mmCIF file of C-alpha atoms in Angstrom:
data_model
loop_
_atom_site.group_PDB
_atom_site.id
_atom_site.type_symbol
_atom_site.label_atom_id
_atom_site.label_comp_id
_atom_site.label_asym_id
_atom_site.label_seq_id
_atom_site.Cartn_x
_atom_site.Cartn_y
_atom_site.Cartn_z
ATOM 1 C CA MET A 1 82.564 111.838 71.321
ATOM 2 C CA SER A 2 84.634 112.084 74.458
ATOM 3 C CA GLY A 3 87.040 109.591 75.902
ATOM 4 C CA MET A 4 88.799 108.800 79.076
ATOM 5 C CA SER A 5 92.428 107.889 79.464
ATOM 6 C CA VAL A 6 93.420 105.330 82.056
ATOM 7 C CA THR A 7 97.063 105.035 83.002
ATOM 8 C CA LEU A 8 98.967 102.654 85.196
ATOM 9 C CA GLU A 9 99.516 105.493 87.630
ATOM 10 C CA ASP A 10 95.763 105.435 88.323
ATOM 11 C CA PHE A 11 96.140 101.931 89.764
ATOM 12 C CA GLU A 12 99.352 102.241 91.775
ATOM 13 C CA LEU A 13 97.668 102.061 95.176
ATOM 14 C CA ASP A 14 95.486 99.158 94.030
ATOM 15 C CA ILE A 15 98.540 97.234 92.833
ATOM 16 C CA ALA A 16 100.486 97.966 96.019
ATOM 17 C CA ASP A 17 97.468 96.970 98.109
ATOM 18 C CA TYR A 18 97.175 93.707 96.163
ATOM 19 C CA LEU A 19 100.874 92.948 96.734
ATOM 20 C CA TRP A 20 100.479 93.662 100.438
ATOM 21 C CA ALA A 21 97.358 91.473 100.772
ATOM 22 C CA GLU A 22 98.979 88.649 98.806
ATOM 23 C CA SER A 23 102.161 88.784 100.868
ATOM 24 C CA GLU A 24 100.113 88.660 104.081
ATOM 25 C CA ARG A 25 97.977 85.796 102.777
ATOM 26 C CA LEU A 26 101.068 83.781 101.861
ATOM 27 C CA GLY A 27 102.903 84.532 105.107
ATOM 28 C CA GLN A 28 105.683 86.583 103.512
ATOM 29 C CA THR A 29 106.418 88.629 106.621
ATOM 30 C CA ASP A 30 109.613 90.149 105.207
ATOM 31 C CA VAL A 31 107.684 91.398 102.163
ATOM 32 C CA VAL A 32 104.889 92.776 104.358
ATOM 33 C CA ALA A 33 107.451 94.660 106.443
ATOM 34 C CA PHE A 34 109.131 96.038 103.306
ATOM 35 C CA LEU A 35 105.839 97.192 101.769
ATOM 36 C CA LEU A 36 104.653 98.883 104.964
ATOM 37 C CA ALA A 37 108.001 100.460 105.917
ATOM 38 C CA PRO A 38 107.049 103.858 104.394
ATOM 39 C CA GLY A 39 103.666 103.730 106.166
ATOM 40 C CA PRO A 40 100.208 102.375 105.366
ATOM 41 C CA ILE A 41 99.695 101.580 101.677
ATOM 42 C CA ALA A 42 96.756 103.993 101.470
ATOM 43 C CA SER A 43 99.014 106.902 102.437
ATOM 44 C CA GLN A 44 101.903 106.060 100.095
ATOM 45 C CA ASN A 45 102.256 108.509 97.230
ATOM 46 C CA LYS A 46 103.538 106.952 93.966
ATOM 47 C CA ALA A 47 103.522 103.552 95.678
ATOM 48 C CA ILE A 48 104.748 101.347 92.832
ATOM 49 C CA ARG A 49 107.449 103.760 91.713
ATOM 50 C CA ASN A 50 108.663 104.028 95.292
ATOM 51 C CA ILE A 51 108.712 100.245 95.694
ATOM 52 C CA LEU A 52 110.797 99.938 92.540
ATOM 53 C CA SER A 53 113.148 102.721 93.652
ATOM 54 C CA ARG A 54 113.609 101.130 97.053
ATOM 55 C CA LEU A 55 114.309 97.735 95.496
ATOM 56 C CA GLU A 56 116.924 99.330 93.263
ATOM 57 C CA ASP A 57 118.545 101.738 95.720
ATOM 58 C CA ASP A 58 118.457 99.993 99.095
ATOM 59 C CA ALA A 59 121.307 97.509 99.454
ATOM 60 C CA ASP A 60 119.701 96.161 102.636
ATOM 61 C CA VAL A 61 116.619 94.785 100.850
ATOM 62 C CA SER A 62 116.780 91.018 101.072
ATOM 63 C CA GLU A 63 116.961 88.891 97.974
ATOM 64 C CA SER A 64 113.838 87.036 99.109
ATOM 65 C CA VAL A 65 111.830 90.291 99.066
ATOM 66 C CA THR A 66 113.118 91.180 95.606
ATOM 67 C CA ASN A 67 112.529 87.667 94.274
ATOM 68 C CA TRP A 68 108.986 87.639 95.628
ATOM 69 C CA LEU A 69 107.950 91.133 94.515
ATOM 70 C CA LEU A 70 109.462 91.554 91.046
ATOM 71 C CA PRO A 71 107.774 88.588 89.315
ATOM 72 C CA ARG A 72 104.396 89.556 90.777
ATOM 73 C CA MET A 73 104.837 93.200 89.827
ATOM 74 C CA THR A 74 105.866 92.183 86.310
ATOM 75 C CA LYS A 75 102.845 89.914 85.905
ATOM 76 C CA THR A 76 100.468 92.560 87.254
ATOM 77 C CA ILE A 77 101.847 95.322 85.018
ATOM 78 C CA GLU A 78 101.815 93.043 81.969
ATOM 79 C CA SER A 79 98.167 92.196 82.693
ATOM 80 C CA TYR A 80 97.379 95.898 82.896
ATOM 81 C CA VAL A 81 99.089 96.526 79.551
ATOM 82 C CA LYS A 82 97.140 93.705 77.888
ATOM 83 C CA LEU A 83 93.881 95.082 79.231
ATOM 84 C CA HIS A 84 94.430 98.812 78.770
ATOM 85 C CA GLY A 85 97.413 99.092 76.436
ATOM 86 C CA PRO A 86 100.298 101.385 77.242
ATOM 87 C CA ALA A 87 99.704 105.079 76.844
ATOM 88 C CA PRO A 88 102.737 106.422 74.953
ATOM 89 C CA GLU A 89 102.942 109.387 77.291
ATOM 90 C CA ALA A 90 102.790 107.256 80.444
ATOM 91 C CA PRO A 91 106.068 107.722 82.315
ATOM 92 C CA LEU A 92 106.168 104.138 83.563
ATOM 93 C CA PHE A 93 106.354 103.015 79.939
ATOM 94 C CA GLY A 94 108.473 105.861 78.595
ATOM 95 C CA GLY A 95 111.861 104.943 79.940
ATOM 96 C CA SER A 96 114.034 106.601 82.506
ATOM 97 C CA SER A 97 114.105 110.036 80.892
ATOM 98 C CA ALA A 98 110.304 110.200 80.845
ATOM 99 C CA TRP A 99 110.241 108.942 84.420
ATOM 100 C CA ARG A 100 112.600 111.671 85.640
ATOM 101 C CA LYS A 101 110.880 114.376 83.628
ATOM 102 C CA ALA A 102 107.349 113.519 84.734
ATOM 103 C CA TYR A 103 107.933 112.763 88.391
ATOM 104 C CA ARG A 104 110.262 115.441 89.662
ATOM 105 C CA ASP A 105 109.027 116.845 92.927
#
């Protein structure tokens, strides 16, 4: 019997694309601008991790962008976990040391 492992990383572009579409649909122009600042969603490598890093590191990100994105990202990731369960080796669920170790360039 063989199996397939699905990790959150496999869905990063889908999640980022959903956030972009939802922000456009709801007229959140500041969020749209933030999400597209690095370029088109389809060309963004490690999209969700980069969004989180930018939210954390960029002092110029408005509170409205943060307040709009974080609850939606949380809900989306929690839905993923309920559906697929966290893979113990998945860096997004392994804490900061796993994150740094797995995603060094």
